[in-house]
Short mmCIF file of C-alpha atoms and ligand atoms in Angstrom, two decimals:
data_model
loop_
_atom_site.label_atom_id
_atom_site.label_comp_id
_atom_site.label_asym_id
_atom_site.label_seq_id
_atom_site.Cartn_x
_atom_site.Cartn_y
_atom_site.Cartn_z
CA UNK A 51 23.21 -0.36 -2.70
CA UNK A 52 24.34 3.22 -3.15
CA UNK A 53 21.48 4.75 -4.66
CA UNK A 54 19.71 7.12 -3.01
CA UNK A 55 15.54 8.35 -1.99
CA UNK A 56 14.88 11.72 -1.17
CA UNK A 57 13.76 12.29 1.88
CA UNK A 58 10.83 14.78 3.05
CA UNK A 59 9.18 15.10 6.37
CA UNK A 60 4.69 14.81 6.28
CA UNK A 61 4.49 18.35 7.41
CA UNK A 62 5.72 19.57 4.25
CA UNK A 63 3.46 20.58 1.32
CA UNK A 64 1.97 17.66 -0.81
CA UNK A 65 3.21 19.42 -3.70
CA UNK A 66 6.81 19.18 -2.81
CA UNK A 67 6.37 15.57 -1.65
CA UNK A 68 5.03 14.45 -5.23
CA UNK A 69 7.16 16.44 -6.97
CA UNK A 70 10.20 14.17 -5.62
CA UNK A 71 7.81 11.18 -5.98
CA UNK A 72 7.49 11.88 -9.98
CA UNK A 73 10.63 12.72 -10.75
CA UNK A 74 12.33 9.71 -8.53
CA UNK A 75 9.51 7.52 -8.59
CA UNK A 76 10.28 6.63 -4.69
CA UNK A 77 10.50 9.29 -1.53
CA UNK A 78 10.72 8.84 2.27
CA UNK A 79 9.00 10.78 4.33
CA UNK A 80 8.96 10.68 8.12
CA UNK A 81 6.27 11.03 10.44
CA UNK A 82 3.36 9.83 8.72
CA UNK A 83 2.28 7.99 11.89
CA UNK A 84 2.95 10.34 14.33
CA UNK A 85 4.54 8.55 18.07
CA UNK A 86 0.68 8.07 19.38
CA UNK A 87 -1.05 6.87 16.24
CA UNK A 88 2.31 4.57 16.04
CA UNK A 89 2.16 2.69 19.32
CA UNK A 90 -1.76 2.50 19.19
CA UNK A 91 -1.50 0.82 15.98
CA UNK A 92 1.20 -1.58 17.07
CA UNK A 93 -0.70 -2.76 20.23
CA UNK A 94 -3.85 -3.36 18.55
CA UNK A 95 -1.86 -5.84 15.65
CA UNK A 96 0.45 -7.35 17.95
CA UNK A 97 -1.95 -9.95 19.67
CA UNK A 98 -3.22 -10.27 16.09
CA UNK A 99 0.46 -11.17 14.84
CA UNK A 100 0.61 -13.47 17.25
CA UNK A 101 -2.28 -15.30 16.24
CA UNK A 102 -0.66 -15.59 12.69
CA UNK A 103 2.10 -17.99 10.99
CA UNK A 104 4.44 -17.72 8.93
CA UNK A 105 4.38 -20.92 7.35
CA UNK A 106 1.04 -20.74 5.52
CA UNK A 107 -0.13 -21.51 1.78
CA UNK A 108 -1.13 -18.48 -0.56
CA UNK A 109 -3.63 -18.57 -3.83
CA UNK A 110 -1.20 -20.36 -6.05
CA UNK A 111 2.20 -21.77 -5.67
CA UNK A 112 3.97 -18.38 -7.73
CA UNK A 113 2.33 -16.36 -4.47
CA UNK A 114 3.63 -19.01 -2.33
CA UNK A 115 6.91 -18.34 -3.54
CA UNK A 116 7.11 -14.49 -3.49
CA UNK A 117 6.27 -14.57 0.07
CA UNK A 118 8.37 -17.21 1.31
CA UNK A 119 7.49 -18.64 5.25
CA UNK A 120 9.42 -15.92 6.68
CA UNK A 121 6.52 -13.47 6.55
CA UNK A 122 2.80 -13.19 9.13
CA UNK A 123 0.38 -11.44 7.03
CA UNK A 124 -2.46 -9.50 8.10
CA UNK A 125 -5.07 -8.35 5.04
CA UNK A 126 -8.24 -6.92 5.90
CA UNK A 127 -6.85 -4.87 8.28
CA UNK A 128 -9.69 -2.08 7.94
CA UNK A 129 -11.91 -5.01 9.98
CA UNK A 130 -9.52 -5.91 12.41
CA UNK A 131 -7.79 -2.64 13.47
CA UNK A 132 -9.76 0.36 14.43
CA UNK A 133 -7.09 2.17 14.66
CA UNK A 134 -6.70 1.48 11.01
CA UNK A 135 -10.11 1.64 9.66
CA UNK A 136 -11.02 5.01 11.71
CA UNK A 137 -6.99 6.89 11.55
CA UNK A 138 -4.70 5.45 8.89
CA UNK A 139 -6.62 4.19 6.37
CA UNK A 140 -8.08 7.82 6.09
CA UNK A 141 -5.12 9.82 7.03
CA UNK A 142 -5.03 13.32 5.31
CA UNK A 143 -1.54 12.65 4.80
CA UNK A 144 -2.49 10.26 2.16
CA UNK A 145 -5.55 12.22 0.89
CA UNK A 146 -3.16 14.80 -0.24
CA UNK A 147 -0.98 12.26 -2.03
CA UNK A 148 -3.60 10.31 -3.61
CA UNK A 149 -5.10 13.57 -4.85
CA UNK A 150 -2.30 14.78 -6.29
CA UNK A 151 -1.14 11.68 -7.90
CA UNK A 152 -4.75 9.82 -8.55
CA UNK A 153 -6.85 12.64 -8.89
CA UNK A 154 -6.62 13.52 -12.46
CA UNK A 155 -7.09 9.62 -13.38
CA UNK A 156 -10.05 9.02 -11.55
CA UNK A 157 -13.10 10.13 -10.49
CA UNK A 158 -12.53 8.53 -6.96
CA UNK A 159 -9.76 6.65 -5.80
CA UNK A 160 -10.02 3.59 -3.25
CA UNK A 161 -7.60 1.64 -1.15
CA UNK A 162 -6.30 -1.25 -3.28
CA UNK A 163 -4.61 -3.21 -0.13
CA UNK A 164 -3.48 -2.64 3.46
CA UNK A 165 -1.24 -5.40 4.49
CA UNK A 166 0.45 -5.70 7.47
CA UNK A 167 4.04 -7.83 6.78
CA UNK A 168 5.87 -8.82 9.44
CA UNK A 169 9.33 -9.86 7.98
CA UNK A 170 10.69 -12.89 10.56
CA UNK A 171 14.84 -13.91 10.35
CA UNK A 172 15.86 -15.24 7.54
CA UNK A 173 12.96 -14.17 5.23
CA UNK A 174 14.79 -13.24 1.60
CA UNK A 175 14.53 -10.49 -0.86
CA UNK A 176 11.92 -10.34 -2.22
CA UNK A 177 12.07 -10.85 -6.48
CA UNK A 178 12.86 -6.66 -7.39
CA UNK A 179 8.80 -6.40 -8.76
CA UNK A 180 6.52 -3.47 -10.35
CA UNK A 181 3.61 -3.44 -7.86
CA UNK A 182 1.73 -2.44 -10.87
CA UNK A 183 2.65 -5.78 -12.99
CA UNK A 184 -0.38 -6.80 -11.21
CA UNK A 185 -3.01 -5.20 -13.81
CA UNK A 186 -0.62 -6.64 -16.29
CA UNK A 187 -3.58 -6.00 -19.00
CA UNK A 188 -3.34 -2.29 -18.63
CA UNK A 189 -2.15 -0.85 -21.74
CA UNK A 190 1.39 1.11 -21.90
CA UNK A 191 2.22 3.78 -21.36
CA UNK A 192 -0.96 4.94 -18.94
CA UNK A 193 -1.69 7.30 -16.53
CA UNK A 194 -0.77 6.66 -12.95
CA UNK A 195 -3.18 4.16 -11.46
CA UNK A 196 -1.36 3.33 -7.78
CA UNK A 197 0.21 4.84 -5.37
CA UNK A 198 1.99 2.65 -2.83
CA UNK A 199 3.94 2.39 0.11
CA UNK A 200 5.43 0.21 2.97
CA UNK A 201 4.71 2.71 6.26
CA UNK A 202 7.95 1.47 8.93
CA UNK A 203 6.08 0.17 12.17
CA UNK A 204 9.75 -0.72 13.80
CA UNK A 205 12.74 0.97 12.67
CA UNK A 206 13.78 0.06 8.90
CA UNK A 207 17.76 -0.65 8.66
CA UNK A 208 19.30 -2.35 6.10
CA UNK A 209 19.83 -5.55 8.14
CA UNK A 210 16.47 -5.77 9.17
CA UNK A 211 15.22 -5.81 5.44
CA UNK A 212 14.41 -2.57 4.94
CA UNK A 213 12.13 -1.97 1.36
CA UNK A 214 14.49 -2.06 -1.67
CA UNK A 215 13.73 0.26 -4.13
CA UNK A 216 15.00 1.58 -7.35
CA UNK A 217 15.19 5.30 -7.87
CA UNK A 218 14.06 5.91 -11.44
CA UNK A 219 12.88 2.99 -12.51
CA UNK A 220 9.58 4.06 -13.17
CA UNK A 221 11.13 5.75 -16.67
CA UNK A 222 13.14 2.83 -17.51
CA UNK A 223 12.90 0.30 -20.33
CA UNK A 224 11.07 -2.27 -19.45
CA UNK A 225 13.53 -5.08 -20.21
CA UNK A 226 16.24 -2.89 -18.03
CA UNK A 227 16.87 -4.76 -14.54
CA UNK A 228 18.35 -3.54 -11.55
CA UNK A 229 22.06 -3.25 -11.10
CA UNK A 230 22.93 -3.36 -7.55
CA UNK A 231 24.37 0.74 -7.77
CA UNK A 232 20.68 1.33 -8.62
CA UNK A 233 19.51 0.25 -5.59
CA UNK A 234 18.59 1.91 -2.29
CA UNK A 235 17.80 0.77 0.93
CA UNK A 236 14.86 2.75 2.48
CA UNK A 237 15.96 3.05 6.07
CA UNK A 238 13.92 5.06 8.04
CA UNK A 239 12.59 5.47 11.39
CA UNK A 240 9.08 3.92 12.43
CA UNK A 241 6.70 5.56 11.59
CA UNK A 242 8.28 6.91 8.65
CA UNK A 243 6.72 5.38 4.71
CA UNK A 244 8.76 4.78 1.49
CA UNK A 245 5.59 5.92 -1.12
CA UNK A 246 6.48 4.91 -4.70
CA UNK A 247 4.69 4.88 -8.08
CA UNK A 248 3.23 1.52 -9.41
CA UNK A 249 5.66 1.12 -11.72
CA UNK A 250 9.17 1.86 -9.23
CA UNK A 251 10.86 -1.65 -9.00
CA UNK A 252 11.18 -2.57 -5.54
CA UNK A 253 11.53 -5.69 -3.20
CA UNK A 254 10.87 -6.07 0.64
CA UNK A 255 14.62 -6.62 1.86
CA UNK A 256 16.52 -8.96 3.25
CA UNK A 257 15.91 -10.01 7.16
CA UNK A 258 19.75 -11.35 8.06
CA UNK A 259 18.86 -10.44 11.98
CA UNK A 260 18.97 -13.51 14.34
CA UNK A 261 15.75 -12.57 16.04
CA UNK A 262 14.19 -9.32 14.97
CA UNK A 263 11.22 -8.90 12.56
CA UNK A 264 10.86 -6.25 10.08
CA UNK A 265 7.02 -4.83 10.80
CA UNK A 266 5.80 -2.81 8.10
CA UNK A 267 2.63 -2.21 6.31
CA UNK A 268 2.26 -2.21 2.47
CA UNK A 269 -0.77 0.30 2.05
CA UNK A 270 -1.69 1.19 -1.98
CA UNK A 271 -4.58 2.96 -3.71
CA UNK A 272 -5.70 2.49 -6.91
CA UNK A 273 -7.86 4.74 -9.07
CA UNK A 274 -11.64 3.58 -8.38
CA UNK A 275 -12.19 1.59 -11.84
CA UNK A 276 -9.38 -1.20 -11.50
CA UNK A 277 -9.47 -4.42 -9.31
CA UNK A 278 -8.22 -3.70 -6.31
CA UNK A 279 -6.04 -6.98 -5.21
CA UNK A 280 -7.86 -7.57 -2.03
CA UNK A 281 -11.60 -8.06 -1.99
CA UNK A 282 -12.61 -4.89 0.17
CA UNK A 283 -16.11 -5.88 0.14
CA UNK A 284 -15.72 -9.00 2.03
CA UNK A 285 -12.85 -8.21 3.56
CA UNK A 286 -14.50 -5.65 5.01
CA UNK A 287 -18.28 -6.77 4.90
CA UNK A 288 -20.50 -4.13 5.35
CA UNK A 289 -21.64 -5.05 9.04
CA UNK A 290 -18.16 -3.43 10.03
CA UNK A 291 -17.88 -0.52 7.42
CA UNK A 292 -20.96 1.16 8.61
CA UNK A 293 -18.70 1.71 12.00
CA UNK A 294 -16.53 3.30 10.26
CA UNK A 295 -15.97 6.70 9.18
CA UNK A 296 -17.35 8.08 5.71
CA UNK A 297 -14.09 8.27 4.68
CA UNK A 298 -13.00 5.11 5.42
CA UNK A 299 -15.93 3.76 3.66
CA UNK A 300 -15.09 5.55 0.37
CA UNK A 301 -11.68 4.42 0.30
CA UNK A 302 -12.71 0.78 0.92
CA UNK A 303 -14.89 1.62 -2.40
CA UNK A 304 -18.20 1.53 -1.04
CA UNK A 305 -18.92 4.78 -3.28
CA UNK A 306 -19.62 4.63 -6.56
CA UNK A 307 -17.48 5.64 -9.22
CA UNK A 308 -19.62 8.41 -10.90
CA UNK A 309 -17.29 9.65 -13.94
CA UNK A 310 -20.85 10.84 -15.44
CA UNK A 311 -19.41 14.85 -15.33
CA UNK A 312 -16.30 13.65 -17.33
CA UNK A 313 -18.42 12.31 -19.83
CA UNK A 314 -18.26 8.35 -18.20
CA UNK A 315 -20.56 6.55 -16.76
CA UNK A 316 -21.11 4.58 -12.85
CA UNK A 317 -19.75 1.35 -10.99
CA UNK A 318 -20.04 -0.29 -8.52
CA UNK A 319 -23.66 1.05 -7.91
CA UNK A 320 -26.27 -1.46 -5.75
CA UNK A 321 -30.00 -1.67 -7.13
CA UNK A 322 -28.74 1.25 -9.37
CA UNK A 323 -27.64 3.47 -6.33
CA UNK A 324 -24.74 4.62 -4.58
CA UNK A 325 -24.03 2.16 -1.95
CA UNK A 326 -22.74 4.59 0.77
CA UNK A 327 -25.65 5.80 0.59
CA UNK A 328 -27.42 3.07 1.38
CA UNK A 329 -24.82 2.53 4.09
CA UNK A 330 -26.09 6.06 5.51
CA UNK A 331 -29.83 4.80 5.56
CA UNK A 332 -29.23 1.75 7.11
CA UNK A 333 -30.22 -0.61 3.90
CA UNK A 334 -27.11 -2.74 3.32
FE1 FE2 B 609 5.73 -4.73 -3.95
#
């Protein structure tokens, strides 16, 4: 693997990040969770973690495959870390990406998934994927419709199984696959996130450790009028999103998507109303 990502720091202007994220389709960028927001995150998912096996079944046997039983999963994480659904999953850091990159698709953009995967020994490569593929219907070429990452909660090193991603590859033919000179290992301190476009070809690498798990988060948006792959609504129910902040509750797509000023129309409305609102008065 002797490609290479650029790197960036958070503190630096959005502008500068995305830039590199267009023309690369991957970046690292350190300090996205800074030291404090870190370790509080990591002791509220541990015990969690713990809780969770590797060895589990998925929706269908292709998803069963992808993942392997090498990997403990958490979804849902808005409803089962605060420090998720009241910090992170509303982190300006993002804002600023997602505006940048999402904002001219959209009227609104939501969180599409925030998955915690905890990468065990011997867990493989993942198949080299388009996070994208997922809305395989989408018509090509589109505008962007994701923006995704895989935030380091250890440190990332290639041995570990870093994220393996493919600088570029978001301009390529389609039928073009990786060559292993095309490919880069994101190593990066904890804390630190490898963001990439929807349609970057990446994998989550391999673990060849004896005993040390790779802990990192996938966390994507989507613009507000696709599926988003995990079921935000009942993943997060709405008992637990009125604790959270207004924010949070956008991005988990309790607001409508009004597109009425661009000439669209509304989803995701409730009795013909914005559900946040609703939220707000104490009616859902
Ligand atoms: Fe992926």
């Amino acid at each position: 693997m002797t490609a290479t990502v650029p790197r960036h720091v958070a503190s630096e202007p959005a502008d500068d990040i995305v830039a590199d994220l267009r023309e690369h389709g991957a970046v690292i960028v350190e300090g996205v969770l800074d030291p404090d927001l870190l370790a509080r995150f990591n002791a509220e998912i541990a015990p969690i973690l713990e809780q969770v096996s590797a060895e589990r079944s998925y929706l269908n046997p292709a998803v069963d495959f992808f993942y392997g039983d090498r990997v403990r999963q958490i979804t849902g994480v808005a409803a089962r870390s605060r420090v998720f659904g009241q910090e992170i999953l509303c982190h300006p850091f993002y804002g600023a990406v997602c505006d940048a990159v999402l904002g001219p698709s959209c009227s609104r953009y939501q969180l599409n998934v925030a998955q915690v995967m905890d990468r065990g020994p011997g867990a493989d490569q993942q198949i080299l994927h388009r996070d994208e593929d997922v809305w395989v219907h989408l018509p090509r070429p589109h505008p962007e419709v994701q923006l995704a990452s895989v935030i380091a909660l250890v440190d990332f090193t290639a041995e570990i199984g870093a994220t393996v991603v493919a600088p570029g590859s978001h301009r390529w033919e389609r039928e073009r696959y990786p060559a292993p000179d095309d490919l880069a290992s994101a190593e990066m301190p904890a804390g630190a996130a490898v963001l990439y476009l929807g349609s970057t070809i990446h994998a989550g690498g391999r673990n060849v450790t004896a005993d040390r798990w790779r802990r990192g988060m996938h966390m994507s948006f989507v613009v507000g009028w696709l599926r988003t792959e995990d079921n935000n609504y009942l993943s997060t129910p709405p008992g637990v999103a009125r604790t959270l902040p207004r924010r949070s509750q956008e991005l988990l797509g309790y607001a409508a998507h009004d597109a009425i000023a661009d000439g669209g129309g509304y989803l995701g409305t409730v009795d013909l109303l914005d559900p946040i609102e609703l939220l707000a008065q104490g009616k859902l």
